[in-house]
XYZ file of C-alpha atoms in Angstrom:
547
model
C -35.211 21.571 -3.833
C -33.493 22.732 -7.021
C -30.275 20.920 -6.031
C -32.314 17.826 -5.207
C -33.930 17.856 -8.644
C -30.536 18.229 -10.325
C -29.189 15.229 -8.391
C -32.287 13.203 -9.331
C -31.833 14.194 -12.955
C -28.157 13.202 -12.938
C -28.904 9.832 -11.399
C -31.708 9.187 -13.888
C -29.398 10.054 -16.789
C -26.651 7.842 -15.384
C -29.019 4.907 -15.076
C -30.250 5.510 -18.625
C -26.679 5.485 -19.970
C -25.931 2.282 -18.068
C -29.066 0.691 -19.473
C -28.107 1.611 -23.058
C -24.522 0.342 -22.648
C -25.713 -2.884 -21.124
C -28.189 -3.443 -23.921
C -25.499 -2.976 -26.541
C -22.828 -5.111 -24.871
C -24.812 -7.994 -23.428
C -27.952 -8.585 -25.463
C -28.512 -12.063 -24.053
C -28.583 -10.772 -20.483
C -30.417 -7.558 -21.267
C -33.744 -8.447 -19.733
C -32.328 -9.552 -16.368
C -30.000 -6.545 -16.116
C -32.718 -4.099 -17.177
C -35.041 -5.679 -14.622
C -32.557 -5.184 -11.776
C -31.845 -1.581 -12.808
C -35.587 -0.886 -12.892
C -36.004 -2.366 -9.412
C -33.219 -0.151 -8.090
C -34.663 2.943 -9.819
C -38.152 2.453 -8.411
C -36.827 1.615 -4.943
C -34.640 4.724 -4.972
C -37.587 6.855 -6.051
C -39.862 5.504 -3.309
C -37.197 6.060 -0.642
C -36.539 9.575 -1.820
C -40.189 10.543 -1.918
C -41.661 8.856 1.139
C -38.953 8.028 3.694
C -39.703 9.901 6.926
C -36.343 11.715 7.102
C -34.408 13.605 4.445
C -32.085 11.261 2.543
C -28.802 12.042 0.827
C -29.152 10.694 -2.741
C -25.411 10.794 -3.490
C -24.503 9.003 -0.274
C -27.156 6.324 -0.818
C -25.912 5.711 -4.350
C -22.253 5.574 -3.286
C -23.092 3.044 -0.560
C -25.080 0.924 -3.007
C -22.238 0.924 -5.549
C -19.568 0.158 -2.948
C -21.552 -2.761 -1.521
C -22.171 -4.142 -5.007
C -18.499 -3.989 -6.014
C -17.076 -5.431 -2.779
C -18.630 -8.777 -3.716
C -16.385 -8.937 -6.803
C -12.707 -8.319 -5.992
C -10.891 -5.624 -3.967
C -9.465 -3.974 -7.084
C -12.747 -3.086 -8.791
C -13.652 0.305 -7.356
C -15.849 3.338 -7.952
C -14.331 6.809 -7.659
C -16.293 10.006 -7.104
C -14.808 13.322 -8.213
C -12.327 13.478 -5.303
C -11.520 9.805 -5.679
C -10.647 10.389 -9.338
C -8.053 12.952 -8.233
C -6.606 10.520 -5.671
C -6.372 7.837 -8.359
C -4.611 10.274 -10.685
C -2.054 11.066 -7.971
C -1.463 7.355 -7.439
C -0.882 6.806 -11.160
C 1.224 9.899 -11.904
C 2.938 10.248 -8.542
C 2.477 14.038 -8.474
C 0.255 16.629 -6.794
C 0.403 20.112 -5.281
C 1.070 20.008 -1.560
C 3.616 20.201 1.246
C 5.026 16.653 1.339
C 3.624 14.876 4.378
C 1.947 11.561 5.088
C -0.808 12.040 7.669
C -3.360 10.027 9.613
C -6.755 11.314 10.752
C -8.021 9.780 13.976
C -10.331 10.994 16.741
C -10.698 14.384 15.031
C -6.911 14.840 15.020
C -4.628 15.005 11.995
C -1.239 13.564 12.901
C 1.844 13.916 10.697
C 3.138 10.350 10.325
C 5.987 11.064 7.935
C 7.747 14.068 6.414
C 9.068 13.611 2.863
C 12.624 14.798 2.337
C 13.201 17.810 0.087
C 9.648 19.178 0.119
C 8.051 22.194 1.882
C 7.133 20.375 5.100
C 10.796 19.544 5.726
C 12.011 22.986 4.632
C 9.591 24.810 6.930
C 10.171 22.592 9.957
C 7.201 20.220 10.134
C 8.074 17.115 12.165
C 6.661 13.596 12.324
C 4.410 13.461 15.384
C 3.079 17.008 14.935
C -0.681 17.242 15.472
C -2.231 19.650 12.970
C -4.913 21.671 14.773
C -5.823 24.213 12.088
C -5.402 24.555 8.342
C -5.677 28.175 7.171
C -7.309 29.067 10.519
C -9.982 26.379 10.070
C -10.085 23.761 12.874
C -9.271 20.254 11.624
C -11.970 18.870 13.933
C -14.631 20.463 11.718
C -13.942 17.994 8.896
C -14.064 14.259 8.258
C -11.070 12.135 7.264
C -11.959 12.204 3.546
C -11.998 15.990 3.407
C -9.324 17.186 5.798
C -6.279 15.968 3.827
C -7.482 17.768 0.695
C -7.319 21.099 2.560
C -3.519 20.866 2.677
C -3.239 20.117 -1.022
C -3.512 22.931 -3.533
C -1.907 24.636 -6.487
C 1.891 24.970 -6.382
C 3.240 28.370 -5.181
C 0.153 29.016 -3.024
C 0.405 29.515 0.744
C -1.077 27.327 3.440
C -1.034 28.091 7.181
C -0.742 25.262 9.677
C -1.195 25.432 13.429
C 0.452 22.403 14.992
C 0.751 20.988 18.489
C 4.278 19.727 19.179
C 5.356 18.412 22.577
C 2.520 20.363 24.245
C 3.494 23.610 22.491
C 1.408 25.336 19.812
C 3.377 26.435 16.746
C 2.167 28.441 13.743
C 3.769 27.719 10.378
C 3.263 29.191 6.921
C 4.274 26.959 4.011
C 4.392 27.463 0.259
C 3.012 24.489 -1.638
C 5.086 22.840 -4.322
C 4.537 20.245 -6.998
C 5.094 16.980 -5.140
C 6.552 14.299 -7.378
C 6.752 10.885 -5.747
C 9.912 9.201 -6.962
C 9.292 5.442 -7.399
C 13.041 4.924 -6.806
C 13.544 6.353 -3.290
C 17.095 5.041 -2.978
C 19.898 3.606 -5.104
C 23.583 3.228 -4.357
C 26.698 1.132 -4.769
C 26.745 -1.164 -1.732
C 30.052 -2.842 -2.631
C 32.715 -1.871 -5.145
C 30.871 -3.881 -7.846
C 27.269 -4.373 -6.660
C 24.596 -1.751 -7.181
C 21.280 -1.591 -5.317
C 18.007 -0.080 -6.531
C 14.987 0.154 -4.241
C 11.726 0.334 -6.124
C 8.430 1.191 -4.384
C 5.772 1.632 -7.103
C 5.128 1.434 -10.836
C 3.798 4.918 -11.579
C 4.277 6.620 -14.931
C 7.786 7.752 -13.960
C 8.990 4.283 -12.976
C 10.922 3.234 -16.087
C 12.422 6.708 -16.557
C 13.668 6.890 -12.953
C 14.842 3.264 -12.986
C 16.868 3.848 -16.146
C 18.422 6.979 -14.635
C 19.410 5.081 -11.469
C 20.783 2.141 -13.453
C 22.948 4.272 -15.737
C 24.234 6.307 -12.790
C 25.326 3.129 -11.023
C 26.944 1.825 -14.226
C 28.985 5.021 -14.379
C 30.067 4.338 -10.788
C 31.423 0.927 -11.730
C 28.445 -1.369 -11.180
C 28.942 -4.882 -12.547
C 26.100 -6.649 -10.655
C 22.659 -5.494 -9.555
C 20.144 -5.995 -6.728
C 16.566 -4.877 -7.488
C 14.405 -4.573 -4.371
C 10.619 -4.704 -4.930
C 9.681 -5.845 -1.432
C 6.466 -4.140 -0.377
C 5.932 -2.801 -3.916
C 2.177 -3.170 -4.648
C 2.583 -2.679 -8.403
C 0.940 -0.135 -10.671
C 1.138 0.346 -14.415
C 1.645 -2.804 -16.492
C 3.375 -0.984 -19.360
C 6.014 0.336 -16.942
C 6.797 -3.218 -15.851
C 7.207 -4.163 -19.526
C 9.584 -1.237 -20.152
C 11.775 -2.090 -17.167
C 11.897 -5.777 -18.126
C 12.988 -4.604 -21.591
C 16.123 -3.087 -20.027
C 17.449 -6.619 -19.433
C 16.074 -8.878 -22.181
C 16.341 -8.579 -25.996
C 13.894 -6.859 -28.315
C 10.724 -8.701 -29.469
C 10.521 -11.014 -26.449
C 7.175 -11.654 -24.737
C 7.000 -10.083 -21.272
C 3.369 -10.662 -20.367
C 0.134 -11.792 -22.007
C -3.330 -10.614 -20.917
C -6.540 -12.563 -21.532
C -9.821 -10.673 -21.202
C -13.523 -11.245 -21.780
C -13.452 -8.411 -24.341
C -11.223 -9.592 -27.194
C -9.646 -6.195 -27.910
C -8.369 -6.046 -24.325
C -6.500 -9.341 -24.709
C -2.955 -8.526 -25.659
C 0.619 -9.772 -25.836
C 3.170 -7.263 -24.570
C 6.645 -7.618 -26.085
C 9.883 -5.750 -25.597
C 10.070 -2.974 -28.190
C 13.567 -1.564 -27.808
C 17.140 -2.714 -27.594
C 18.006 -3.538 -23.954
C 20.403 -1.637 -21.704
C 22.270 -4.747 -20.546
C 21.626 -8.444 -21.238
C 24.661 -9.739 -19.321
C 24.763 -8.068 -15.911
C 23.950 -10.576 -13.108
C 20.723 -9.599 -11.311
C 18.956 -10.593 -8.113
C 15.403 -9.475 -7.334
C 14.188 -9.275 -3.734
C 10.477 -9.979 -3.188
C 8.168 -10.615 -0.239
C 4.499 -11.356 0.403
C 3.626 -7.702 -0.287
C 5.238 -7.631 -3.732
C 2.281 -7.644 -6.120
C 0.992 -7.080 -9.636
C 3.602 -5.237 -11.756
C 6.306 -6.309 -9.276
C 5.350 -9.909 -10.002
C 5.374 -9.283 -13.752
C 8.937 -7.944 -13.508
C 10.175 -10.732 -11.212
C 8.246 -13.464 -13.058
C 9.354 -12.513 -16.558
C 13.037 -12.199 -15.608
C 12.759 -15.523 -13.780
C 11.147 -17.212 -16.818
C 14.019 -16.020 -19.032
C 16.573 -17.105 -16.375
C 17.718 -13.507 -16.399
C 17.654 -12.987 -12.619
C 17.687 -14.941 -9.380
C 14.617 -14.226 -7.249
C 15.271 -14.108 -3.485
C 12.889 -13.821 -0.532
C 9.325 -14.884 0.225
C 6.588 -16.048 -2.132
C 4.943 -12.927 -3.554
C 1.344 -11.777 -3.065
C -0.216 -13.446 -6.100
C -2.120 -10.718 -7.984
C -2.544 -11.920 -11.538
C -5.362 -9.520 -12.422
C -5.302 -6.450 -14.665
C -7.393 -3.328 -14.075
C -8.422 -0.490 -16.328
C -10.071 2.863 -15.584
C -13.400 3.577 -17.296
C -14.919 7.043 -17.326
C -18.469 7.376 -16.032
C -20.881 10.306 -15.941
C -20.284 13.600 -14.094
C -16.535 13.241 -13.696
C -16.630 9.896 -11.906
C -14.695 6.763 -12.806
C -14.584 3.064 -12.207
C -11.481 0.918 -12.046
C -12.457 -2.622 -12.949
C -10.713 -5.919 -13.403
C -10.714 -6.687 -17.125
C -8.194 -9.495 -17.574
C -5.785 -12.014 -16.110
C -2.128 -11.850 -17.033
C 0.344 -14.628 -17.820
C 4.146 -14.616 -17.614
C 6.261 -15.726 -20.630
C 6.236 -19.377 -19.487
C 2.415 -19.316 -19.374
C 1.949 -18.877 -15.621
C -1.009 -17.040 -14.113
C 0.121 -16.304 -10.562
C -3.306 -15.220 -9.198
C -3.733 -16.620 -5.687
C -7.299 -15.773 -4.613
C -10.312 -17.102 -6.528
C -12.801 -14.258 -6.038
C -15.358 -15.831 -8.389
C -15.945 -18.792 -6.078
C -16.528 -17.413 -2.573
C -18.235 -19.790 -0.176
C -21.536 -19.097 1.582
C -19.753 -17.154 4.317
C -17.934 -14.957 1.804
C -14.547 -16.626 2.272
C -12.316 -16.553 -0.807
C -10.589 -19.847 -1.733
C -7.016 -20.012 -3.021
C -6.113 -21.420 -6.430
C -2.965 -22.895 -4.871
C -5.085 -25.024 -2.508
C -5.991 -27.215 -5.471
C -2.317 -27.655 -6.404
C 0.091 -25.506 -8.377
C 0.686 -26.266 -12.039
C 4.334 -26.615 -13.119
C 5.900 -24.610 -15.959
C 9.451 -24.356 -17.301
C 11.853 -21.461 -17.724
C 14.027 -21.063 -20.831
C 16.747 -23.141 -19.149
C 14.236 -25.827 -18.188
C 13.930 -24.932 -14.506
C 10.578 -25.735 -12.875
C 8.430 -22.752 -11.819
C 4.836 -22.737 -10.650
C 1.613 -20.933 -11.496
C -1.000 -19.833 -8.950
C -0.105 -18.366 -5.598
C 2.447 -15.746 -6.568
C 6.081 -15.932 -7.643
C 8.055 -18.639 -5.853
C 11.602 -17.398 -5.115
C 14.627 -19.326 -6.370
C 16.177 -18.814 -2.927
C 13.589 -18.764 -0.145
C 14.194 -16.623 2.930
C 11.123 -16.230 5.119
C 10.705 -13.124 7.231
C 10.583 -13.917 10.929
C 6.915 -14.416 11.763
C 5.437 -12.166 14.400
C 2.170 -12.495 16.293
C -1.004 -10.626 15.359
C -0.570 -8.652 18.569
C 2.880 -7.487 17.469
C 1.540 -6.598 14.019
C -1.148 -4.507 15.722
C 1.515 -2.926 17.936
C 3.456 -1.742 14.872
C 0.319 0.118 13.717
C -0.495 1.501 17.161
C -0.121 5.010 18.545
C 2.147 3.578 21.277
C 4.786 2.440 18.765
C 4.638 5.680 16.776
C 4.577 7.942 19.832
C 7.522 6.147 21.431
C 9.615 6.877 18.330
C 8.518 10.526 18.583
C 9.526 10.656 22.255
C 12.895 9.114 21.391
C 13.480 11.789 18.740
C 12.844 14.640 21.167
C 15.018 13.126 23.904
C 17.996 12.340 21.650
C 19.428 15.275 19.743
C 21.228 12.990 17.303
C 21.945 9.339 16.456
C 24.699 7.531 14.582
C 24.612 7.504 10.792
C 22.057 4.977 9.400
C 24.656 2.428 8.281
C 25.863 2.116 11.894
C 22.811 2.848 14.051
C 21.172 -0.009 15.922
C 19.144 0.073 19.121
C 20.640 -1.852 22.055
C 18.616 -4.714 23.531
C 18.142 -2.695 26.732
C 15.953 -0.271 24.762
C 13.208 -2.886 24.718
C 12.731 -2.550 28.492
C 12.355 1.213 28.123
C 9.772 0.622 25.395
C 8.029 -1.969 27.554
C 7.720 0.523 30.416
C 6.326 3.092 27.998
C 3.610 0.660 26.897
C 2.745 -0.045 30.551
C 2.241 3.646 31.297
C 0.401 4.428 28.042
C -2.105 1.590 27.865
C -4.706 3.587 25.918
C -2.266 3.999 23.038
C -2.194 0.261 22.385
C -5.257 -1.872 23.014
C -5.612 -5.323 21.513
C -8.858 -6.458 19.898
C -9.433 -8.690 22.934
C -9.123 -5.752 25.343
C -11.550 -3.692 23.276
C -14.082 -6.532 23.206
C -13.844 -6.969 26.972
C -14.421 -3.269 27.541
C -17.461 -3.432 25.292
C -18.666 -6.441 27.280
C -18.456 -4.610 30.629
C -20.285 -1.682 29.053
C -23.092 -4.037 28.011
C -23.045 -5.608 31.488
C -23.459 -2.162 33.011
C -26.478 -1.488 30.791
C -27.977 -4.764 32.014
C -27.171 -3.961 35.674
C -24.688 -6.828 35.896
C -21.512 -4.810 36.331
C -21.470 -4.858 40.148
C -21.527 -8.663 40.256
C -18.736 -9.240 37.744
C -16.531 -6.170 38.156
C -13.890 -7.908 40.282
C -13.652 -10.887 37.927
C -13.578 -8.527 34.955
C -10.684 -6.485 36.330
C -8.762 -9.651 37.204
C -9.239 -11.118 33.720
C -8.371 -7.810 32.043
C -5.122 -7.728 34.025
C -4.358 -11.276 32.848
C -4.978 -10.269 29.231
C -2.733 -7.235 29.620
C 0.043 -9.370 31.125
C -0.277 -11.898 28.298
C -0.064 -9.067 25.752
C 3.267 -7.884 27.171
C 4.513 -11.462 27.194
C 3.713 -11.855 23.483
C 5.535 -8.604 22.676
C 8.557 -9.870 24.606
C 8.641 -13.010 22.443
C 8.977 -10.773 19.351
C 11.637 -8.583 20.953
C 14.222 -8.731 18.152
C 11.690 -7.939 15.399
C 10.227 -5.070 17.419
C 13.682 -3.552 17.971
C 14.438 -3.909 14.250
C 11.211 -2.162 13.276
C 11.680 0.524 15.935
C 15.244 1.144 14.743
C 13.945 1.883 11.240
C 11.138 4.130 12.536
C 13.638 6.146 14.581
C 16.110 6.411 11.693
C 13.285 7.808 9.543
C 12.872 10.721 12.000
C 16.478 11.832 11.518
C 17.419 10.673 8.011
C 14.046 10.122 6.303
C 13.340 7.104 4.086
C 16.749 7.362 2.487
C 18.313 6.582 5.855
C 16.161 3.483 6.294
C 17.517 2.063 3.022
C 21.076 2.926 4.002
C 20.515 0.997 7.232
C 19.036 -2.005 5.400
C 22.018 -2.181 3.056
C 24.190 -3.037 6.067
C 21.810 -5.064 8.232
C 19.164 -6.682 5.998
C 19.419 -10.495 5.713
C 18.066 -10.724 2.153
C 20.380 -8.004 0.865
C 23.326 -9.798 2.476
C 22.236 -13.058 0.805
C 22.034 -11.305 -2.569
C 25.511 -9.817 -2.094
C 26.946 -13.228 -1.210
C 25.327 -14.866 -4.254
C 26.401 -12.148 -6.690
C 29.921 -12.329 -5.288
C 30.056 -16.019 -6.234
C 29.546 -16.353 -10.036
C 29.551 -20.152 -9.954
C 26.767 -20.312 -7.356
C 24.791 -17.671 -9.259
C 24.939 -19.668 -12.501
C 24.191 -22.890 -10.637
C 20.854 -21.451 -9.460
C 19.904 -20.380 -12.984
C 20.896 -23.680 -14.597
C-alpha cells in the first residue's frame, strides 16, 4: 500500500505540474485543458479505488499517454526511465554491452547480428545463436522490453550467456565494453580517384567521424566523392549542418526552422571555413533516407554542390526536441518544420489533417511547389528530396518484403553459414541462380518459419469454425484453399527471384565479413554506386546536371 500511495502522489504531482505549465503557456485555452485534466484525474481516482481487480497505475498512465500521442505524429513520444536510456543511446551511439543486435520472439532471444570488433565477436557469439540464459537467469522469465537490458551493463563487468547453437548448448563468459556505434561503418577508395563514404545515422559523433573519413580518403588520393545516406533515418540537426559546412562556404544558410514558440524558430548557418568547396560530390538516397539525411542532400542540392542520385527520399520535414518531465521521464515532441536554403519544406505526410478513418493525407497529393537552386534549376517542396538522377529500386511484392523479415530467410542464411566453411571475398561473392531452388525447397520444408498474413487469417478462420462446430463441413475445402494460397506464395517469391538472391547474398556475406563486407560487395555490384562512378568519371556530364 505504501508503494501505491507513492505512485498516486507522483501522478498527482505530475498532473499539478502539467496544469501549472499549461496555465502559463496557453492562457486562452486554460479552461478547456484544465477541464480535461480534471476529468482524467477523477476517472483515474475512481478506477483505482473501485475497480474490481487490482490495477497498475503506471501501466494505465503509460497506455493513456501512448494512445494520446499516437494521434499526433509518430515522432512525438513519451519515454519512461528505461526509454530515456534507450533514447540516449540512440543520440550518443554508445552504451555498455557486448555488441549484438537481437530479436525477442516466442520467449526466445535470437542473435540477429554480431558487431565487428566488440566482445560478442571476440568471445565467439554467432548470428543465429539462441540465448537461453543470461547470468543463469532463463530468458523466458522476462518480456521483450526487459530482456535486452540484462545483457547491457557497465564496461569491464562480466556477463554469462548460455546459447543454443545448431542443437548444442554452449556456455560463454563475456566482458562488457563501451559500445560506440560508428555512424560511418565503411569508407574506402573505390577507384583510383573516387572515394566512398557510407553514412548510417546522425548521432553526436557523425561530423567528427565523417571528417576523419574524408581526410583519410583525401590522403589516399581522392579527387571525387560518393556519400551514401540510403536507409539513413537521420538524427541530430546540428550534425547535418556541420557536415554540410564541410562543402559550402562560411555564413551560408543550411536550414531554417519555424516553430510555434518563437525562440525555437532558428536559421542555421555554416560557422566555419569548409574542408573542400570544389570536389565533385554525388549523394545516394532512397525512400528510407529521412530527416537529417534530407537536410544534407537538400542543402547541397540547393547550392548545386552535389548531384543527388536514387529514389525520392522519405519526406520528414519535422524537427523534434526532448523535454524533461517528472521522475526521470522525458518526452520527444515535434516543435517545428524545417526548410532548405531554397525555401522548401519537404514534409510528405500531413498528420494534422487525418480523415475520419485515421488515414494521413500527403502534401504532395495537392501538387508540389517549385523552387530554384542557386544555378536556377527547378526543385520541389513536399514529398521528400527529388533526385537529380532517378534510379528506382526494383519493386518487390508485399509477400517478398515479409519474407525478408521472416525466420525462414534468416534461418536459411544461418544454415548456409554452418554448411559452408568459407566464401569468396565480398567484392567477388555472388550466389548462383541455382541457389534459389535450394532456398525454395527450404521454405517448403519449413512452412512455419514463413507464414503470410493471408495464411494466418485462414488459420484463425478455421479455429473460429471449430469453435462453432463448422470445421468438419469445411475442412476439405479449407485444406484445398490453403494449399492454393501456399502455391501462390511460392509463385510470388519466384517472380522476385533476382532481388531475393541479392538480399540473401548480403545476409550471407554479413555472417562471414560483417557489415563492412556488405559495403565492399555493394561497391562492386550496386547499380546506384556504379551510376555515381560513371557520372563522376565524366566531368562534362556532371556539370551538365548541375547547370
